Every structure is written in C-alpha cells, then in structure tokens.
C-alpha cells in the first residue's frame, strides 16, 4: 500500500471532535498508516475502546490534566501513546472539542498493506490475523512509541496518518464492556466489527459483565 500524503484521503479532524463513543464508531473501518523503517504499514481498524474525562474513572484523565495525559485534552485527531506494565505501548486518538478530555484506544486492526513488511515487523505472529490483534500488538506493528505521542494523524505530512473510510453499517457494529477494566466496567464502551477475525479476546476486569449488544438493530 502506498503511503498517502493528500488531504482528501485523511479523516477530517471535525469528524473526531465529537463525543468519544461517536468518534469511536466513526473510526471503525478507517485505516491507520505508519511509516516504519521496514516500510509503510497500514491497518484497518476493527476494534476500539472509549475513554473520556472526569466522568470516567477508568480514564487516565479522570483526575485532571497532567504532563502524561495532556494529549487527551485535545485538539482531536492526535495520538496519545503511553507505556503500560513496563512492557509495551498502547495508542489512542484524541476526540472531543479542544480542552475536553477524551480518547479512543486502538484495540485491533486488519493489515491492509504489504504482508511481508508486516510480518518482518512482527515475526512472532503465528497468523496474519494476529499481527494487530490487541492494542500492544497494533502499536508494535505500527512502530508507535513515546516519540509519536502528540502526532497529528490528520496531517498529510505526519509519519502516522488516519485515512477515511465510509461509515460502517451500524448492523455490523457490536458494543460491550471494556477489556480488563475494574472501574466503570458496566459501560459498553468497546466497539468492534462483527465477524472480523482480528478482534481481540474479551478479558473482564473485576466484576465486569460478559454480555454484548448490537447497534442499529
């Protein structure tokens, strides 16, 4: 896949400057392209997860703005990348209006670029469906680290870009509880595309529900 550098291919910032669940569903089906040392890698997003501000105790921004979570406070369309468990990075895209905290965790994607490049980046993956299954694998495949925190994915000159796609059919969208979250576990703020083999397995946090619901039905 050729790395796109035109404004017309990118998802406009205003489509992300909305409430985070709406931004999350809009991201489904869109493609994240990252320039890596091995070449451009692109994944079509099939699973995302919502984190908001002061009303979401599971969010990094729950207790206010800090040096770490500043990107969550806007403007929309920027990468919020953080290191977790002393092991790996996770990547989010900021949402809402500038000054309001919210971000969408990129949980899983399907590779839509050169598979040879993707396999070179993640040689331990057993199957192609596993290359970007889960937020740590997705970030690793795209080569995202601390240096990408704050990158504007709506900028055609950015090393990481968000390509637009038509909104997905609501009948294909599923919603359920967030993975491994103990606080506010009742919120159905994980969204995924039904039938995608790249969607990551659900692991409940303490007391989390196991049910999921469809949208648009």
CSV table of N, CA, C and O in Angstrom, one decimal, residues 70-156:
chain,number,residue,atom,x,y,z
A,70,UNK,N,-1.9,14.9,28.7
A,70,UNK,CA,-2.3,16.2,28.1
A,70,UNK,C,-2.9,16.1,26.7
A,70,UNK,O,-3.8,16.8,26.4
A,71,UNK,N,-2.4,15.1,25.9
A,71,UNK,CA,-3.0,15.0,24.6
A,71,UNK,C,-4.4,14.6,24.6
A,71,UNK,O,-5.2,15.0,23.7
A,72,UNK,N,-4.9,14.0,25.7
A,72,UNK,CA,-6.3,13.6,25.7
A,72,UNK,C,-7.2,14.8,25.8
A,72,UNK,O,-8.4,14.7,25.5
A,73,UNK,N,-6.7,16.0,26.1
A,73,UNK,CA,-7.5,17.2,26.3
A,73,UNK,C,-7.5,18.0,25.0
A,73,UNK,O,-8.0,19.1,24.9
A,74,UNK,N,-7.1,17.4,23.9
A,74,UNK,CA,-7.3,18.0,22.6
A,74,UNK,C,-6.1,18.8,22.1
A,74,UNK,O,-5.1,19.0,22.8
A,75,UNK,N,-6.2,19.2,20.8
A,75,UNK,CA,-7.4,19.0,19.9
A,75,UNK,C,-7.5,17.6,19.5
A,75,UNK,O,-6.7,16.8,19.7
A,76,UNK,N,-8.7,17.3,18.8
A,76,UNK,CA,-9.0,16.0,18.3
A,76,UNK,C,-8.0,15.6,17.2
A,76,UNK,O,-7.4,16.5,16.5
A,77,UNK,N,-7.8,14.3,17.0
A,77,UNK,CA,-7.0,13.8,15.9
A,77,UNK,C,-5.5,13.7,16.2
A,77,UNK,O,-4.7,13.6,15.2
A,78,UNK,N,-5.2,13.6,17.5
A,78,UNK,CA,-3.7,13.5,17.8
A,78,UNK,C,-3.5,12.1,18.5
A,78,UNK,O,-4.4,11.6,19.3
A,79,UNK,N,-2.4,11.5,18.4
A,79,UNK,CA,-2.1,10.3,19.0
A,79,UNK,C,-1.7,10.5,20.5
A,79,UNK,O,-0.9,11.4,20.8
A,80,UNK,N,-2.3,9.7,21.3
A,80,UNK,CA,-2.0,9.6,22.7
A,80,UNK,C,-1.3,8.3,22.9
A,80,UNK,O,-2.0,7.2,22.9
A,81,UNK,N,0.0,8.2,23.1
A,81,UNK,CA,0.7,7.0,23.2
A,81,UNK,C,1.3,6.9,24.6
A,81,UNK,O,1.9,7.8,25.1
A,82,UNK,N,1.1,5.7,25.3
A,82,UNK,CA,1.6,5.6,26.6
A,82,UNK,C,2.2,4.2,26.8
A,82,UNK,O,1.8,3.2,26.1
A,83,UNK,N,3.1,4.0,27.8
A,83,UNK,CA,3.7,2.8,28.1
A,83,UNK,C,3.0,2.1,29.3
A,83,UNK,O,2.7,2.8,30.3
A,84,UNK,N,2.7,0.8,29.2
A,84,UNK,CA,1.9,0.2,30.3
A,84,UNK,C,2.7,-1.1,30.7
A,84,UNK,O,3.3,-1.8,29.9
A,85,UNK,N,2.5,-1.4,32.0
A,85,UNK,CA,3.0,-2.6,32.6
A,85,UNK,C,4.5,-2.8,32.4
A,85,UNK,O,5.0,-3.9,32.5
A,86,UNK,N,5.2,-1.7,32.1
A,86,UNK,CA,6.6,-1.7,31.9
A,86,UNK,C,7.0,-2.7,30.7
A,86,UNK,O,8.2,-3.1,30.7
A,87,UNK,N,6.1,-2.9,29.8
A,87,UNK,CA,6.3,-3.9,28.7
A,87,UNK,C,6.0,-3.3,27.3
A,87,UNK,O,6.8,-3.7,26.4
A,88,UNK,N,4.9,-2.6,27.1
A,88,UNK,CA,4.6,-2.2,25.8
A,88,UNK,C,3.8,-0.9,25.7
A,88,UNK,O,3.4,-0.4,26.7
A,89,UNK,N,3.7,-0.4,24.5
A,89,UNK,CA,3.0,0.8,24.2
A,89,UNK,C,1.5,0.6,23.8
A,89,UNK,O,1.3,-0.5,23.2
A,90,UNK,N,0.7,1.5,24.1
A,90,UNK,CA,-0.7,1.5,23.5
A,90,UNK,C,-0.9,2.9,22.9
A,90,UNK,O,-0.4,3.9,23.3
A,91,UNK,N,-1.8,2.9,21.8
A,91,UNK,CA,-2.0,4.1,21.1
A,91,UNK,C,-3.5,4.4,21.1
A,91,UNK,O,-4.4,3.6,20.9
A,92,UNK,N,-3.8,5.7,21.3
A,92,UNK,CA,-5.2,6.2,21.2
A,92,UNK,C,-5.2,7.4,20.3
A,92,UNK,O,-4.2,8.0,19.9
A,93,UNK,N,-6.4,7.8,19.8
A,93,UNK,CA,-6.6,9.0,19.1
A,93,UNK,C,-7.6,9.9,19.8
A,93,UNK,O,-8.6,9.5,20.3
A,94,UNK,N,-7.1,11.1,20.0
A,94,UNK,CA,-7.9,12.1,20.8
A,94,UNK,C,-9.2,12.5,20.1
A,94,UNK,O,-9.3,12.5,18.9
A,95,UNK,N,-10.2,12.8,20.9
A,95,UNK,CA,-11.6,13.1,20.4
A,95,UNK,C,-12.1,14.3,21.2
A,95,UNK,O,-11.4,14.9,22.0
A,96,UNK,N,-13.3,14.7,20.9
A,96,UNK,CA,-14.0,15.8,21.6
A,96,UNK,C,-13.4,17.2,21.2
A,96,UNK,O,-12.4,17.3,20.5
A,97,UNK,N,-14.0,18.3,21.7
A,97,UNK,CA,-13.5,19.6,21.4
A,97,UNK,C,-12.3,19.9,22.2
A,97,UNK,O,-12.0,19.3,23.2
A,98,UNK,N,-11.4,20.8,21.7
A,98,UNK,CA,-10.2,21.2,22.3
A,98,UNK,C,-10.5,21.6,23.8
A,98,UNK,O,-11.4,22.4,24.0
A,99,UNK,N,-9.8,21.0,24.7
A,99,UNK,CA,-10.0,21.3,26.1
A,99,UNK,C,-10.8,20.3,26.9
A,99,UNK,O,-10.8,20.3,28.1
A,100,UNK,N,-11.5,19.5,26.1
A,100,UNK,CA,-12.3,18.4,26.8
A,100,UNK,C,-11.5,17.1,26.6
A,100,UNK,O,-11.1,16.8,25.5
A,101,UNK,N,-11.5,16.3,27.7
A,101,UNK,CA,-10.7,15.1,27.7
A,101,UNK,C,-11.4,13.9,27.1
A,101,UNK,O,-12.5,13.6,27.5
A,102,UNK,N,-10.8,13.2,26.1
A,102,UNK,CA,-11.4,12.0,25.6
A,102,UNK,C,-10.4,11.4,24.6
A,102,UNK,O,-9.7,12.2,23.8
A,103,UNK,N,-10.4,10.1,24.5
A,103,UNK,CA,-9.5,9.4,23.5
A,103,UNK,C,-10.1,8.1,23.2
A,103,UNK,O,-10.8,7.5,24.1
A,104,UNK,N,-9.8,7.5,22.0
A,104,UNK,CA,-10.2,6.2,21.6
A,104,UNK,C,-9.0,5.3,21.5
A,104,UNK,O,-8.1,5.6,20.7
A,105,UNK,N,-9.0,4.3,22.3
A,105,UNK,CA,-7.9,3.3,22.3
A,105,UNK,C,-8.0,2.4,21.0
A,105,UNK,O,-9.1,1.9,20.7
A,106,UNK,N,-7.0,2.3,20.3
A,106,UNK,CA,-6.9,1.5,19.1
A,106,UNK,C,-6.6,0.0,19.5
A,106,UNK,O,-5.5,-0.3,19.8
A,107,UNK,N,-7.6,-0.8,19.5
A,107,UNK,CA,-7.5,-2.2,20.1
A,107,UNK,C,-7.1,-3.2,19.1
A,107,UNK,O,-6.3,-4.1,19.5
A,108,UNK,N,-7.5,-3.1,17.9
A,108,UNK,CA,-7.2,-4.2,16.9
A,108,UNK,C,-7.4,-3.7,15.5
A,108,UNK,O,-8.3,-2.8,15.2
A,109,UNK,N,-6.7,-4.3,14.6
A,109,UNK,CA,-6.9,-4.0,13.2
A,109,UNK,C,-6.5,-5.1,12.2
A,109,UNK,O,-5.8,-6.1,12.6
A,110,UNK,N,-6.9,-5.0,11.0
A,110,UNK,CA,-6.6,-6.0,9.9
A,110,UNK,C,-5.5,-5.3,9.0
A,110,UNK,O,-5.7,-4.2,8.6
A,111,UNK,N,-4.5,-6.0,8.8
A,111,UNK,CA,-3.4,-5.5,7.9
A,111,UNK,C,-3.9,-5.4,6.5
A,111,UNK,O,-4.4,-6.3,5.9
A,112,UNK,N,-3.8,-4.2,5.9
A,112,UNK,CA,-4.2,-3.9,4.5
A,112,UNK,C,-3.1,-3.4,3.6
A,112,UNK,O,-3.3,-3.0,2.5
A,113,UNK,N,-1.9,-3.5,4.2
A,113,UNK,CA,-0.7,-3.2,3.4
A,113,UNK,C,0.1,-4.4,3.1
A,113,UNK,O,-0.4,-5.6,3.3
A,114,UNK,N,1.4,-4.3,2.7
A,114,UNK,CA,2.2,-5.4,2.3
A,114,UNK,C,2.4,-6.4,3.5
A,114,UNK,O,3.0,-6.0,4.5
A,115,UNK,N,1.9,-7.6,3.4
A,115,UNK,CA,2.0,-8.5,4.5
A,115,UNK,C,3.5,-8.9,4.8
A,115,UNK,O,3.8,-9.2,5.9
A,116,UNK,N,4.3,-8.9,3.8
A,116,UNK,CA,5.7,-9.2,4.0
A,116,UNK,C,6.4,-8.2,5.0
A,116,UNK,O,7.2,-8.5,5.8
A,117,UNK,N,6.0,-6.9,4.8
A,117,UNK,CA,6.5,-5.9,5.7
A,117,UNK,C,6.0,-6.0,7.1
A,117,UNK,O,6.7,-5.9,8.1
A,118,UNK,N,4.7,-6.3,7.2
A,118,UNK,CA,4.1,-6.5,8.5
A,118,UNK,C,4.7,-7.7,9.2
A,118,UNK,O,4.9,-7.6,10.4
A,119,UNK,N,4.9,-8.8,8.5
A,119,UNK,CA,5.5,-10.0,9.1
A,119,UNK,C,6.9,-9.7,9.6
A,119,UNK,O,7.4,-10.3,10.6
A,120,UNK,N,7.6,-8.9,8.8
A,120,UNK,CA,9.0,-8.5,9.2
A,120,UNK,C,9.0,-7.7,10.5
A,120,UNK,O,9.9,-7.9,11.3
A,121,UNK,N,8.0,-7.0,10.7
A,121,UNK,CA,7.9,-6.2,11.9
A,121,UNK,C,7.4,-7.0,13.1
A,121,UNK,O,7.8,-6.7,14.2
A,122,UNK,N,6.6,-8.0,12.9
A,122,UNK,CA,6.1,-8.9,13.9
A,122,UNK,C,6.3,-10.4,13.6
A,122,UNK,O,5.3,-11.1,13.3
A,123,UNK,N,7.6,-10.8,13.5
A,123,UNK,CA,7.9,-12.2,13.1
A,123,UNK,C,7.3,-13.3,14.0
A,123,UNK,O,7.2,-14.4,13.6
A,124,UNK,N,7.0,-12.9,15.2
A,124,UNK,CA,6.5,-14.0,16.2
A,124,UNK,C,5.0,-14.2,16.0
A,124,UNK,O,4.5,-15.2,16.6
A,125,UNK,N,4.3,-13.4,15.2
A,125,UNK,CA,2.9,-13.7,15.0
A,125,UNK,C,2.6,-15.0,14.3
A,125,UNK,O,3.3,-15.3,13.2
A,126,UNK,N,1.8,-15.8,14.8
A,126,UNK,CA,1.5,-17.1,14.2
A,126,UNK,C,0.6,-17.1,13.0
A,126,UNK,O,0.7,-17.9,12.1
A,127,UNK,N,-0.3,-16.1,13.0
A,127,UNK,CA,-1.2,-15.9,11.9
A,127,UNK,C,-1.3,-14.5,11.5
A,127,UNK,O,-1.0,-13.6,12.3
A,128,UNK,N,-1.7,-14.2,10.2
A,128,UNK,CA,-1.9,-12.9,9.8
A,128,UNK,C,-2.9,-12.1,10.6
A,128,UNK,O,-2.8,-10.9,10.9
A,129,UNK,N,-4.0,-12.8,11.1
A,129,UNK,CA,-5.0,-12.2,11.9
A,129,UNK,C,-4.5,-11.7,13.2
A,129,UNK,O,-5.1,-10.9,13.9
A,130,UNK,N,-3.3,-12.3,13.7
A,130,UNK,CA,-2.7,-11.9,15.0
A,130,UNK,C,-1.8,-10.7,14.9
A,130,UNK,O,-1.3,-10.3,15.9
A,131,UNK,N,-1.5,-10.2,13.7
A,131,UNK,CA,-0.5,-9.2,13.6
A,131,UNK,C,-0.8,-7.9,14.4
A,131,UNK,O,0.1,-7.3,14.9
A,132,UNK,N,-2.1,-7.6,14.4
A,132,UNK,CA,-2.5,-6.4,15.1
A,132,UNK,C,-3.7,-6.7,16.0
A,132,UNK,O,-4.6,-5.8,16.1
A,133,UNK,N,-3.8,-7.9,16.5
A,133,UNK,CA,-4.9,-8.3,17.4
A,133,UNK,C,-4.5,-7.9,18.8
A,133,UNK,O,-3.8,-8.6,19.5
A,134,UNK,N,-5.1,-6.8,19.4
A,134,UNK,CA,-4.8,-6.3,20.7
A,134,UNK,C,-4.0,-5.0,20.6
A,134,UNK,O,-3.2,-4.8,19.6
A,135,UNK,N,-4.2,-4.1,21.6
A,135,UNK,CA,-3.6,-2.8,21.5
A,135,UNK,C,-2.1,-2.8,21.5
A,135,UNK,O,-1.4,-2.0,20.8
A,136,UNK,N,-1.4,-3.7,22.2
A,136,UNK,CA,0.0,-3.7,22.2
A,136,UNK,C,0.6,-4.2,20.9
A,136,UNK,O,1.6,-3.7,20.4
A,137,UNK,N,0.0,-5.2,20.3
A,137,UNK,CA,0.4,-5.7,19.0
A,137,UNK,C,0.2,-4.7,18.0
A,137,UNK,O,1.1,-4.6,17.1
A,138,UNK,N,-0.9,-4.0,18.0
A,138,UNK,CA,-1.2,-3.0,17.0
A,138,UNK,C,-0.1,-1.9,17.1
A,138,UNK,O,0.4,-1.5,16.0
A,139,UNK,N,0.1,-1.4,18.2
A,139,UNK,CA,1.1,-0.3,18.4
A,139,UNK,C,2.5,-0.8,18.0
A,139,UNK,O,3.3,-0.1,17.3
A,140,UNK,N,2.9,-2.1,18.3
A,140,UNK,CA,4.2,-2.6,17.9
A,140,UNK,C,4.3,-2.7,16.4
A,140,UNK,O,5.3,-2.4,15.8
A,141,UNK,N,3.2,-3.2,15.8
A,141,UNK,CA,3.2,-3.4,14.3
A,141,UNK,C,3.4,-2.0,13.6
A,141,UNK,O,4.2,-1.9,12.7
A,142,UNK,N,2.8,-1.0,14.1
A,142,UNK,CA,2.9,0.3,13.5
A,142,UNK,C,4.1,1.1,14.0
A,142,UNK,O,4.4,2.2,13.5
A,143,UNK,N,4.9,0.5,14.9
A,143,UNK,CA,6.1,1.1,15.4
A,143,UNK,C,5.9,2.3,16.2
A,143,UNK,O,6.7,3.3,16.2
A,144,UNK,N,4.8,2.4,17.0
A,144,UNK,CA,4.4,3.6,17.8
A,144,UNK,C,5.1,3.5,19.1
A,144,UNK,O,5.0,2.5,19.9
A,145,UNK,N,5.7,4.6,19.5
A,145,UNK,CA,6.4,4.7,20.8
A,145,UNK,C,6.2,6.1,21.3
A,145,UNK,O,5.4,6.9,20.8
A,146,UNK,N,7.0,6.5,22.4
A,146,UNK,CA,6.9,7.8,23.0
A,146,UNK,C,7.1,8.9,22.0
A,146,UNK,O,6.4,10.0,22.2
A,147,UNK,N,7.9,8.7,21.0
A,147,UNK,CA,8.2,9.8,20.1
A,147,UNK,C,7.0,10.2,19.2
A,147,UNK,O,6.9,11.2,18.6
A,148,UNK,N,6.0,9.3,19.2
A,148,UNK,CA,4.7,9.6,18.5
A,148,UNK,C,3.6,10.2,19.3
A,148,UNK,O,2.6,10.5,18.7
A,149,UNK,N,3.8,10.3,20.6
A,149,UNK,CA,2.8,11.0,21.4
A,149,UNK,C,2.6,12.4,20.9
A,149,UNK,O,3.6,13.2,20.8
A,150,UNK,N,1.4,12.8,20.6
A,150,UNK,CA,1.0,14.1,20.2
A,150,UNK,C,1.0,14.3,18.7
A,150,UNK,O,0.6,15.3,18.2
A,151,UNK,N,1.4,13.2,17.9
A,151,UNK,CA,1.4,13.3,16.4
A,151,UNK,C,0.0,13.6,15.9
A,151,UNK,O,-1.0,12.9,16.4
A,152,UNK,N,-0.1,14.4,14.9
A,152,UNK,CA,-1.4,14.8,14.3
A,152,UNK,C,-1.7,13.8,13.2
A,152,UNK,O,-1.1,13.9,12.1
A,153,UNK,N,-2.6,12.9,13.4
A,153,UNK,CA,-2.9,11.9,12.3
A,153,UNK,C,-3.8,12.5,11.2
A,153,UNK,O,-4.0,11.7,10.2
A,154,UNK,N,-4.2,13.7,11.3
A,154,UNK,CA,-5.0,14.4,10.2
A,154,UNK,C,-4.1,15.2,9.3
A,154,UNK,O,-4.6,15.9,8.4
A,155,UNK,N,-2.8,15.2,9.6
A,155,UNK,CA,-1.8,16.0,8.8
A,155,UNK,C,-1.2,15.1,7.8
A,155,UNK,O,-0.6,14.1,8.1
A,156,UNK,N,-1.2,15.4,6.5
A,156,UNK,CA,-0.7,14.6,5.5
A,156,UNK,C,0.8,14.4,5.5
A,156,UNK,O,1.4,13.5,5.0
